[in-house]
Amino acid sequence: DGGITQSPKYLFRKEGQNVTLSCEQNLNHDAMYWYRQDPGQGLRLIYYSQIVNDFQKGDIAEGYSVSREKKESFPLTVTSAQKNPTAFYLCASRQADYGYTFGSGTRLTVV
Amino acid sequence: GQQVMQIPQYQHVQEGEDFTTYCNSSTTLSNIQWYKQRPGGHPVFLIQLVKSGEVKKQKRLTFQFGEAKKNSSLHITATQTTDVGTYFCAGYYNQGGKLIFGQGTELSVKP
């Protein structure tokens, strides 16, 4: 079955630590996205990539970094510069003129 | 900047009652999409509206796109407990190629 796989499902980060969230898709979609969701709020765009080896900052990119070396993969690193990283992180992909397909998400908690 | 406002934030209904959520953008949208997120889950794409004044139906769900392509609504007729979740609208703007999500409407249905 085609889809998006995010891992891990739950992640705990210590203060000052960088962590990387994995996102892999086998849908052959060109565009991929990372969103952050806080309780009771909508989705806010962190980074997006419309093609391999290219990506753009979204609305809340500070404290995050990404790479897009392969079409299938779009990992997100939450750096120590992100002061409030506890949230639900969603990865999505899209083929032109259609809706987004989301992964099942990663819940990140700072301990 | 580009922003999509969605109301209400919460809606509690008795099973069998109707439900409507509204979205509004300050600028013209290229298209609007609707998603449903079940509690603890990830957003799932429902539909995309592209044309001015467009109306689409999916069983008990009716989606409308305003004539000016600045607002949209989702109406559910005779709600069921399976309709529980948060409904998000998301506006796509020609500039920037990114989807902007509304804050979502959380629907609870009392049997």
PDB file of C-alpha atoms in Angstrom:
ATOM      1  CA  ASP A   1       0.000   0.000   0.000  1.00  0.00           C
ATOM      2  CA  GLY A   2       1.219   3.499  -0.795  1.00  0.00           C
ATOM      3  CA  GLY A   3       1.506   5.987   2.012  1.00  0.00           C
ATOM      4  CA  ILE A   4       3.617   8.091   4.318  1.00  0.00           C
ATOM      5  CA  THR A   5       5.535   6.594   7.214  1.00  0.00           C
ATOM      6  CA  GLN A   6       6.595   8.737  10.137  1.00  0.00           C
ATOM      7  CA  SER A   7       8.850   7.502  12.886  1.00  0.00           C
ATOM      8  CA  PRO A   8       9.083   7.326  15.758  1.00  0.00           C
ATOM      9  CA  LYS A   9       5.494   7.650  16.931  1.00  0.00           C
ATOM     10  CA  TYR A  10       6.617   9.061  20.298  1.00  0.00           C
ATOM     11  CA  LEU A  11       9.876  10.877  21.003  1.00  0.00           C
ATOM     12  CA  PHE A  12      11.315  12.365  24.152  1.00  0.00           C
ATOM     13  CA  ARG A  13      13.961  15.072  23.995  1.00  0.00           C
ATOM     14  CA  LYS A  14      16.194  16.366  26.706  1.00  0.00           C
ATOM     15  CA  GLU A  15      16.965  20.040  27.040  1.00  0.00           C
ATOM     16  CA  GLY A  16      19.705  21.119  24.622  1.00  0.00           C
ATOM     17  CA  GLN A  17      19.413  18.017  22.446  1.00  0.00           C
ATOM     18  CA  ASN A  18      18.806  17.850  18.715  1.00  0.00           C
ATOM     19  CA  VAL A  19      16.392  15.193  17.480  1.00  0.00           C
ATOM     20  CA  THR A  20      15.451  14.065  13.977  1.00  0.00           C
ATOM     21  CA  LEU A  21      11.979  12.989  12.891  1.00  0.00           C
ATOM     22  CA  SER A  22      11.761  10.652   9.936  1.00  0.00           C
ATOM     23  CA  CYS A  23       9.280  10.958   7.056  1.00  0.00           C
ATOM     24  CA  GLU A  24       9.260   8.528   4.127  1.00  0.00           C
ATOM     25  CA  GLN A  25       6.717   8.286   1.280  1.00  0.00           C
ATOM     26  CA  ASN A  26       6.255   5.746  -1.496  1.00  0.00           C
ATOM     27  CA  LEU A  27       3.570   7.689  -3.346  1.00  0.00           C
ATOM     28  CA  ASN A  28       6.007   9.202  -5.831  1.00  0.00           C
ATOM     29  CA  HIS A  29       4.819  12.666  -4.808  1.00  0.00           C
ATOM     30  CA  ASP A  30       7.021  15.628  -5.637  1.00  0.00           C
ATOM     31  CA  ALA A  31       6.020  17.948  -2.802  1.00  0.00           C
ATOM     32  CA  MET A  32       6.471  17.244   0.896  1.00  0.00           C
ATOM     33  CA  TYR A  33       5.589  19.285   3.969  1.00  0.00           C
ATOM     34  CA  TRP A  34       6.144  19.449   7.718  1.00  0.00           C
ATOM     35  CA  TYR A  35       3.448  20.842   9.998  1.00  0.00           C
ATOM     36  CA  ARG A  36       3.315  21.384  13.714  1.00  0.00           C
ATOM     37  CA  GLN A  37       0.064  20.972  15.652  1.00  0.00           C
ATOM     38  CA  ASP A  38      -0.432  22.207  19.208  1.00  0.00           C
ATOM     39  CA  PRO A  39      -3.454  21.165  21.312  1.00  0.00           C
ATOM     40  CA  GLY A  40      -6.652  22.799  20.136  1.00  0.00           C
ATOM     41  CA  GLN A  41      -4.913  24.581  17.291  1.00  0.00           C
ATOM     42  CA  GLY A  42      -4.617  24.245  13.582  1.00  0.00           C
ATOM     43  CA  LEU A  43      -1.610  23.121  11.609  1.00  0.00           C
ATOM     44  CA  ARG A  44       1.283  25.511  11.181  1.00  0.00           C
ATOM     45  CA  LEU A  45       3.759  25.059   8.343  1.00  0.00           C
ATOM     46  CA  ILE A  46       7.404  24.557   9.324  1.00  0.00           C
ATOM     47  CA  TYR A  47       9.140  23.719   6.020  1.00  0.00           C
ATOM     48  CA  TYR A  48       8.157  22.472   2.606  1.00  0.00           C
ATOM     49  CA  SER A  49       9.881  21.062  -0.439  1.00  0.00           C
ATOM     50  CA  GLN A  50       8.468  21.007  -3.953  1.00  0.00           C
ATOM     51  CA  ILE A  51      11.385  19.196  -5.524  1.00  0.00           C
ATOM     52  CA  VAL A  52      14.455  17.220  -4.555  1.00  0.00           C
ATOM     53  CA  ASN A  53      17.387  19.294  -3.258  1.00  0.00           C
ATOM     54  CA  ASP A  54      15.186  22.330  -2.702  1.00  0.00           C
ATOM     55  CA  PHE A  55      13.090  23.480   0.254  1.00  0.00           C
ATOM     56  CA  GLN A  56      11.532  26.652   1.633  1.00  0.00           C
ATOM     57  CA  LYS A  57      10.807  27.986   5.092  1.00  0.00           C
ATOM     58  CA  GLY A  58       7.221  27.996   6.258  1.00  0.00           C
ATOM     59  CA  ASP A  59       5.668  30.246   8.864  1.00  0.00           C
ATOM     60  CA  ILE A  60       7.506  28.847  11.918  1.00  0.00           C
ATOM     61  CA  ALA A  61      10.891  27.594  10.619  1.00  0.00           C
ATOM     62  CA  GLU A  62      13.035  28.989  13.444  1.00  0.00           C
ATOM     63  CA  GLY A  63      14.700  26.201  15.449  1.00  0.00           C
ATOM     64  CA  TYR A  64      14.072  23.574  12.755  1.00  0.00           C
ATOM     65  CA  SER A  65      16.048  22.261   9.794  1.00  0.00           C
ATOM     66  CA  VAL A  66      15.287  19.877   6.927  1.00  0.00           C
ATOM     67  CA  SER A  67      16.935  18.149   3.991  1.00  0.00           C
ATOM     68  CA  ARG A  68      15.562  16.670   0.765  1.00  0.00           C
ATOM     69  CA  GLU A  69      18.269  14.513  -0.744  1.00  0.00           C
ATOM     70  CA  LYS A  70      15.829  11.893  -2.049  1.00  0.00           C
ATOM     71  CA  LYS A  71      12.320  12.211  -3.410  1.00  0.00           C
ATOM     72  CA  GLU A  72      11.033   9.695  -0.884  1.00  0.00           C
ATOM     73  CA  SER A  73      12.526  11.240   2.243  1.00  0.00           C
ATOM     74  CA  PHE A  74      12.071  14.563   4.063  1.00  0.00           C
ATOM     75  CA  PRO A  75      13.531  14.381   7.597  1.00  0.00           C
ATOM     76  CA  LEU A  76      12.983  17.178  10.112  1.00  0.00           C
ATOM     77  CA  THR A  77      15.531  18.078  12.782  1.00  0.00           C
ATOM     78  CA  VAL A  78      14.323  19.876  15.867  1.00  0.00           C
ATOM     79  CA  THR A  79      17.344  21.745  17.158  1.00  0.00           C
ATOM     80  CA  SER A  80      18.144  22.995  20.640  1.00  0.00           C
ATOM     81  CA  ALA A  81      17.304  26.491  19.359  1.00  0.00           C
ATOM     82  CA  GLN A  82      13.604  25.555  19.300  1.00  0.00           C
ATOM     83  CA  LYS A  83      12.523  26.704  22.757  1.00  0.00           C
ATOM     84  CA  ASN A  84       9.112  25.078  22.881  1.00  0.00           C
ATOM     85  CA  PRO A  85       9.300  21.895  20.805  1.00  0.00           C
ATOM     86  CA  THR A  86       6.634  19.839  22.589  1.00  0.00           C
ATOM     87  CA  ALA A  87       3.976  19.258  19.913  1.00  0.00           C
ATOM     88  CA  PHE A  88       2.485  16.845  17.400  1.00  0.00           C
ATOM     89  CA  TYR A  89       4.488  16.848  14.154  1.00  0.00           C
ATOM     90  CA  LEU A  90       2.832  15.881  10.891  1.00  0.00           C
ATOM     91  CA  CYS A  91       4.496  15.153   7.584  1.00  0.00           C
ATOM     92  CA  ALA A  92       2.509  15.329   4.361  1.00  0.00           C
ATOM     93  CA  SER A  93       3.000  14.892   0.651  1.00  0.00           C
ATOM     94  CA  ARG A  94       1.042  16.055  -2.348  1.00  0.00           C
ATOM     95  CA  GLN A  95       0.715  15.481  -6.045  1.00  0.00           C
ATOM     96  CA  ALA A  96      -0.381  18.462  -8.090  1.00  0.00           C
ATOM     97  CA  ASP A  97      -4.065  19.473  -7.982  1.00  0.00           C
ATOM     98  CA  TYR A  98      -5.029  17.126  -5.183  1.00  0.00           C
ATOM     99  CA  GLY A  99      -5.202  17.021  -1.411  1.00  0.00           C
ATOM    100  CA  TYR A 100      -2.430  16.293   1.005  1.00  0.00           C
ATOM    101  CA  THR A 101      -1.704  12.804   2.306  1.00  0.00           C
ATOM    102  CA  PHE A 102      -0.588  12.900   5.923  1.00  0.00           C
ATOM    103  CA  GLY A 103       1.511  10.488   7.938  1.00  0.00           C
ATOM    104  CA  SER A 104       0.332   9.312  11.342  1.00  0.00           C
ATOM    105  CA  GLY A 105       2.532  11.855  13.115  1.00  0.00           C
ATOM    106  CA  THR A 106       5.221  12.017  15.796  1.00  0.00           C
ATOM    107  CA  ARG A 107       4.466  13.261  19.308  1.00  0.00           C
ATOM    108  CA  LEU A 108       7.533  15.036  20.666  1.00  0.00           C
ATOM    109  CA  THR A 109       7.886  15.792  24.365  1.00  0.00           C
ATOM    110  CA  VAL A 110      10.663  17.668  26.129  1.00  0.00           C
ATOM    111  CA  VAL A 111      11.715  16.023  29.398  1.00  0.00           C
TER     112      VAL A 111
ATOM    113  CA  GLY B   1      -0.361  37.928   5.584  1.00  0.00           C
ATOM    114  CA  GLN B   2      -2.459  35.090   4.264  1.00  0.00           C
ATOM    115  CA  GLN B   3      -4.789  33.768   6.886  1.00  0.00           C
ATOM    116  CA  VAL B   4      -7.785  31.470   7.014  1.00  0.00           C
ATOM    117  CA  MET B   5     -10.274  31.991   9.836  1.00  0.00           C
ATOM    118  CA  GLN B   6     -12.613  29.158  10.835  1.00  0.00           C
ATOM    119  CA  ILE B   7     -15.618  29.220  13.146  1.00  0.00           C
ATOM    120  CA  PRO B   8     -16.871  27.956  15.468  1.00  0.00           C
ATOM    121  CA  GLN B   9     -13.950  26.483  17.409  1.00  0.00           C
ATOM    122  CA  TYR B  10     -16.197  23.909  19.112  1.00  0.00           C
ATOM    123  CA  GLN B  11     -19.642  22.527  18.371  1.00  0.00           C
ATOM    124  CA  HIS B  12     -21.580  20.091  20.528  1.00  0.00           C
ATOM    125  CA  VAL B  13     -24.659  18.546  18.938  1.00  0.00           C
ATOM    126  CA  GLN B  14     -27.191  15.857  19.665  1.00  0.00           C
ATOM    127  CA  GLU B  15     -27.069  12.926  17.283  1.00  0.00           C
ATOM    128  CA  GLY B  16     -29.377  13.668  14.369  1.00  0.00           C
ATOM    129  CA  GLU B  17     -28.884  17.438  14.470  1.00  0.00           C
ATOM    130  CA  ASP B  18     -27.183  19.309  11.661  1.00  0.00           C
ATOM    131  CA  PHE B  19     -23.733  20.896  11.865  1.00  0.00           C
ATOM    132  CA  THR B  20     -22.022  23.658   9.904  1.00  0.00           C
ATOM    133  CA  THR B  21     -18.513  25.090  10.017  1.00  0.00           C
ATOM    134  CA  TYR B  22     -17.406  28.207   8.151  1.00  0.00           C
ATOM    135  CA  CYS B  23     -14.104  29.414   6.727  1.00  0.00           C
ATOM    136  CA  ASN B  24     -13.127  32.867   5.600  1.00  0.00           C
ATOM    137  CA  SER B  25     -10.030  34.249   3.906  1.00  0.00           C
ATOM    138  CA  SER B  26      -9.035  37.897   3.621  1.00  0.00           C
ATOM    139  CA  THR B  27      -7.744  37.326   0.088  1.00  0.00           C
ATOM    140  CA  THR B  28      -8.926  35.295  -2.879  1.00  0.00           C
ATOM    141  CA  LEU B  29      -8.107  31.608  -2.762  1.00  0.00           C
ATOM    142  CA  SER B  30      -6.949  29.453  -5.637  1.00  0.00           C
ATOM    143  CA  ASN B  31      -8.815  26.544  -4.091  1.00  0.00           C
ATOM    144  CA  ILE B  32      -9.967  25.323  -0.699  1.00  0.00           C
ATOM    145  CA  GLN B  33      -9.618  21.882   0.807  1.00  0.00           C
ATOM    146  CA  TRP B  34     -11.351  20.185   3.713  1.00  0.00           C
ATOM    147  CA  TYR B  35      -9.859  17.640   6.103  1.00  0.00           C
ATOM    148  CA  LYS B  36     -11.144  15.559   8.999  1.00  0.00           C
ATOM    149  CA  GLN B  37      -9.000  14.575  11.969  1.00  0.00           C
ATOM    150  CA  ARG B  38     -10.360  11.949  14.343  1.00  0.00           C
ATOM    151  CA  PRO B  39      -9.284  12.206  18.007  1.00  0.00           C
ATOM    152  CA  GLY B  40      -5.701  11.000  18.297  1.00  0.00           C
ATOM    153  CA  GLY B  41      -5.374  10.667  14.537  1.00  0.00           C
ATOM    154  CA  HIS B  42      -4.038  12.588  11.592  1.00  0.00           C
ATOM    155  CA  PRO B  43      -5.871  14.790   9.081  1.00  0.00           C
ATOM    156  CA  VAL B  44      -7.527  12.954   6.213  1.00  0.00           C
ATOM    157  CA  PHE B  45      -8.360  14.732   2.968  1.00  0.00           C
ATOM    158  CA  LEU B  46     -12.090  15.003   2.256  1.00  0.00           C
ATOM    159  CA  ILE B  47     -12.491  17.239  -0.776  1.00  0.00           C
ATOM    160  CA  GLN B  48     -11.150  20.115  -2.852  1.00  0.00           C
ATOM    161  CA  LEU B  49     -13.218  22.987  -4.258  1.00  0.00           C
ATOM    162  CA  VAL B  50     -11.819  25.035  -7.119  1.00  0.00           C
ATOM    163  CA  LYS B  51     -14.571  26.915  -8.944  1.00  0.00           C
ATOM    164  CA  SER B  52     -16.414  30.003  -7.802  1.00  0.00           C
ATOM    165  CA  GLY B  53     -19.785  29.042  -6.292  1.00  0.00           C
ATOM    166  CA  GLU B  54     -18.978  25.332  -6.426  1.00  0.00           C
ATOM    167  CA  VAL B  55     -21.081  22.905  -4.377  1.00  0.00           C
ATOM    168  CA  LYS B  56     -20.090  19.290  -3.813  1.00  0.00           C
ATOM    169  CA  LYS B  57     -21.772  16.548  -1.831  1.00  0.00           C
ATOM    170  CA  GLN B  58     -20.455  13.421  -0.167  1.00  0.00           C
ATOM    171  CA  LYS B  59     -23.406  11.510   1.302  1.00  0.00           C
ATOM    172  CA  ARG B  60     -24.495  13.668   4.294  1.00  0.00           C
ATOM    173  CA  LEU B  61     -21.701  16.236   3.799  1.00  0.00           C
ATOM    174  CA  THR B  62     -22.188  19.330   1.631  1.00  0.00           C
ATOM    175  CA  PHE B  63     -19.269  21.603   0.756  1.00  0.00           C
ATOM    176  CA  GLN B  64     -19.622  25.087  -0.701  1.00  0.00           C
ATOM    177  CA  PHE B  65     -17.139  27.584  -2.124  1.00  0.00           C
ATOM    178  CA  GLY B  66     -18.183  31.230  -2.183  1.00  0.00           C
ATOM    179  CA  GLU B  67     -18.706  33.268  -5.321  1.00  0.00           C
ATOM    180  CA  ALA B  68     -15.723  35.482  -4.494  1.00  0.00           C
ATOM    181  CA  LYS B  69     -13.578  32.441  -3.616  1.00  0.00           C
ATOM    182  CA  LYS B  70     -12.918  33.887  -0.170  1.00  0.00           C
ATOM    183  CA  ASN B  71     -15.181  31.720   1.961  1.00  0.00           C
ATOM    184  CA  SER B  72     -16.358  28.154   2.267  1.00  0.00           C
ATOM    185  CA  SER B  73     -18.595  26.005   4.412  1.00  0.00           C
ATOM    186  CA  LEU B  74     -19.084  22.374   5.353  1.00  0.00           C
ATOM    187  CA  HIS B  75     -22.551  21.231   6.349  1.00  0.00           C
ATOM    188  CA  ILE B  76     -23.314  17.821   7.831  1.00  0.00           C
ATOM    189  CA  THR B  77     -26.927  16.702   7.800  1.00  0.00           C
ATOM    190  CA  ALA B  78     -28.230  14.475  10.602  1.00  0.00           C
ATOM    191  CA  THR B  79     -24.950  13.968  12.444  1.00  0.00           C
ATOM    192  CA  GLN B  80     -23.875  10.541  13.632  1.00  0.00           C
ATOM    193  CA  THR B  81     -21.363   9.556  16.304  1.00  0.00           C
ATOM    194  CA  THR B  82     -18.960   8.574  13.534  1.00  0.00           C
ATOM    195  CA  ASP B  83     -18.785  12.258  12.533  1.00  0.00           C
ATOM    196  CA  VAL B  84     -16.882  13.112  15.722  1.00  0.00           C
ATOM    197  CA  GLY B  85     -13.557  14.829  15.109  1.00  0.00           C
ATOM    198  CA  THR B  86     -12.006  18.114  14.090  1.00  0.00           C
ATOM    199  CA  TYR B  87     -12.796  19.517  10.665  1.00  0.00           C
ATOM    200  CA  PHE B  88     -10.208  21.767   9.046  1.00  0.00           C
ATOM    201  CA  CYS B  89     -10.471  23.948   6.019  1.00  0.00           C
ATOM    202  CA  ALA B  90      -7.241  24.821   4.219  1.00  0.00           C
ATOM    203  CA  GLY B  91      -6.804  27.529   1.641  1.00  0.00           C
ATOM    204  CA  TYR B  92      -4.385  27.316  -1.236  1.00  0.00           C
ATOM    205  CA  TYR B  93      -2.995  30.578  -2.523  1.00  0.00           C
ATOM    206  CA  ASN B  94      -1.363  30.950  -5.922  1.00  0.00           C
ATOM    207  CA  GLN B  95       1.546  32.825  -4.425  1.00  0.00           C
ATOM    208  CA  GLY B  96       3.940  30.665  -2.447  1.00  0.00           C
ATOM    209  CA  GLY B  97       2.402  27.304  -3.315  1.00  0.00           C
ATOM    210  CA  LYS B  98       1.491  26.400   0.254  1.00  0.00           C
ATOM    211  CA  LEU B  99      -1.668  25.424   2.065  1.00  0.00           C
ATOM    212  CA  ILE B 100      -2.829  27.563   4.980  1.00  0.00           C
ATOM    213  CA  PHE B 101      -4.999  25.757   7.535  1.00  0.00           C
ATOM    214  CA  GLY B 102      -7.819  27.212   9.549  1.00  0.00           C
ATOM    215  CA  GLN B 103      -7.909  26.610  13.294  1.00  0.00           C
ATOM    216  CA  GLY B 104     -10.403  23.788  12.938  1.00  0.00           C
ATOM    217  CA  THR B 105     -13.860  23.085  14.367  1.00  0.00           C
ATOM    218  CA  GLU B 106     -14.056  20.300  16.909  1.00  0.00           C
ATOM    219  CA  LEU B 107     -17.350  18.445  16.619  1.00  0.00           C
ATOM    220  CA  SER B 108     -18.701  16.294  19.412  1.00  0.00           C
ATOM    221  CA  VAL B 109     -21.900  14.279  18.975  1.00  0.00           C
ATOM    222  CA  LYS B 110     -23.991  13.133  21.895  1.00  0.00           C
ATOM    223  CA  PRO B 111     -25.836   9.866  21.237  1.00  0.00           C
TER     224      PRO B 111
END
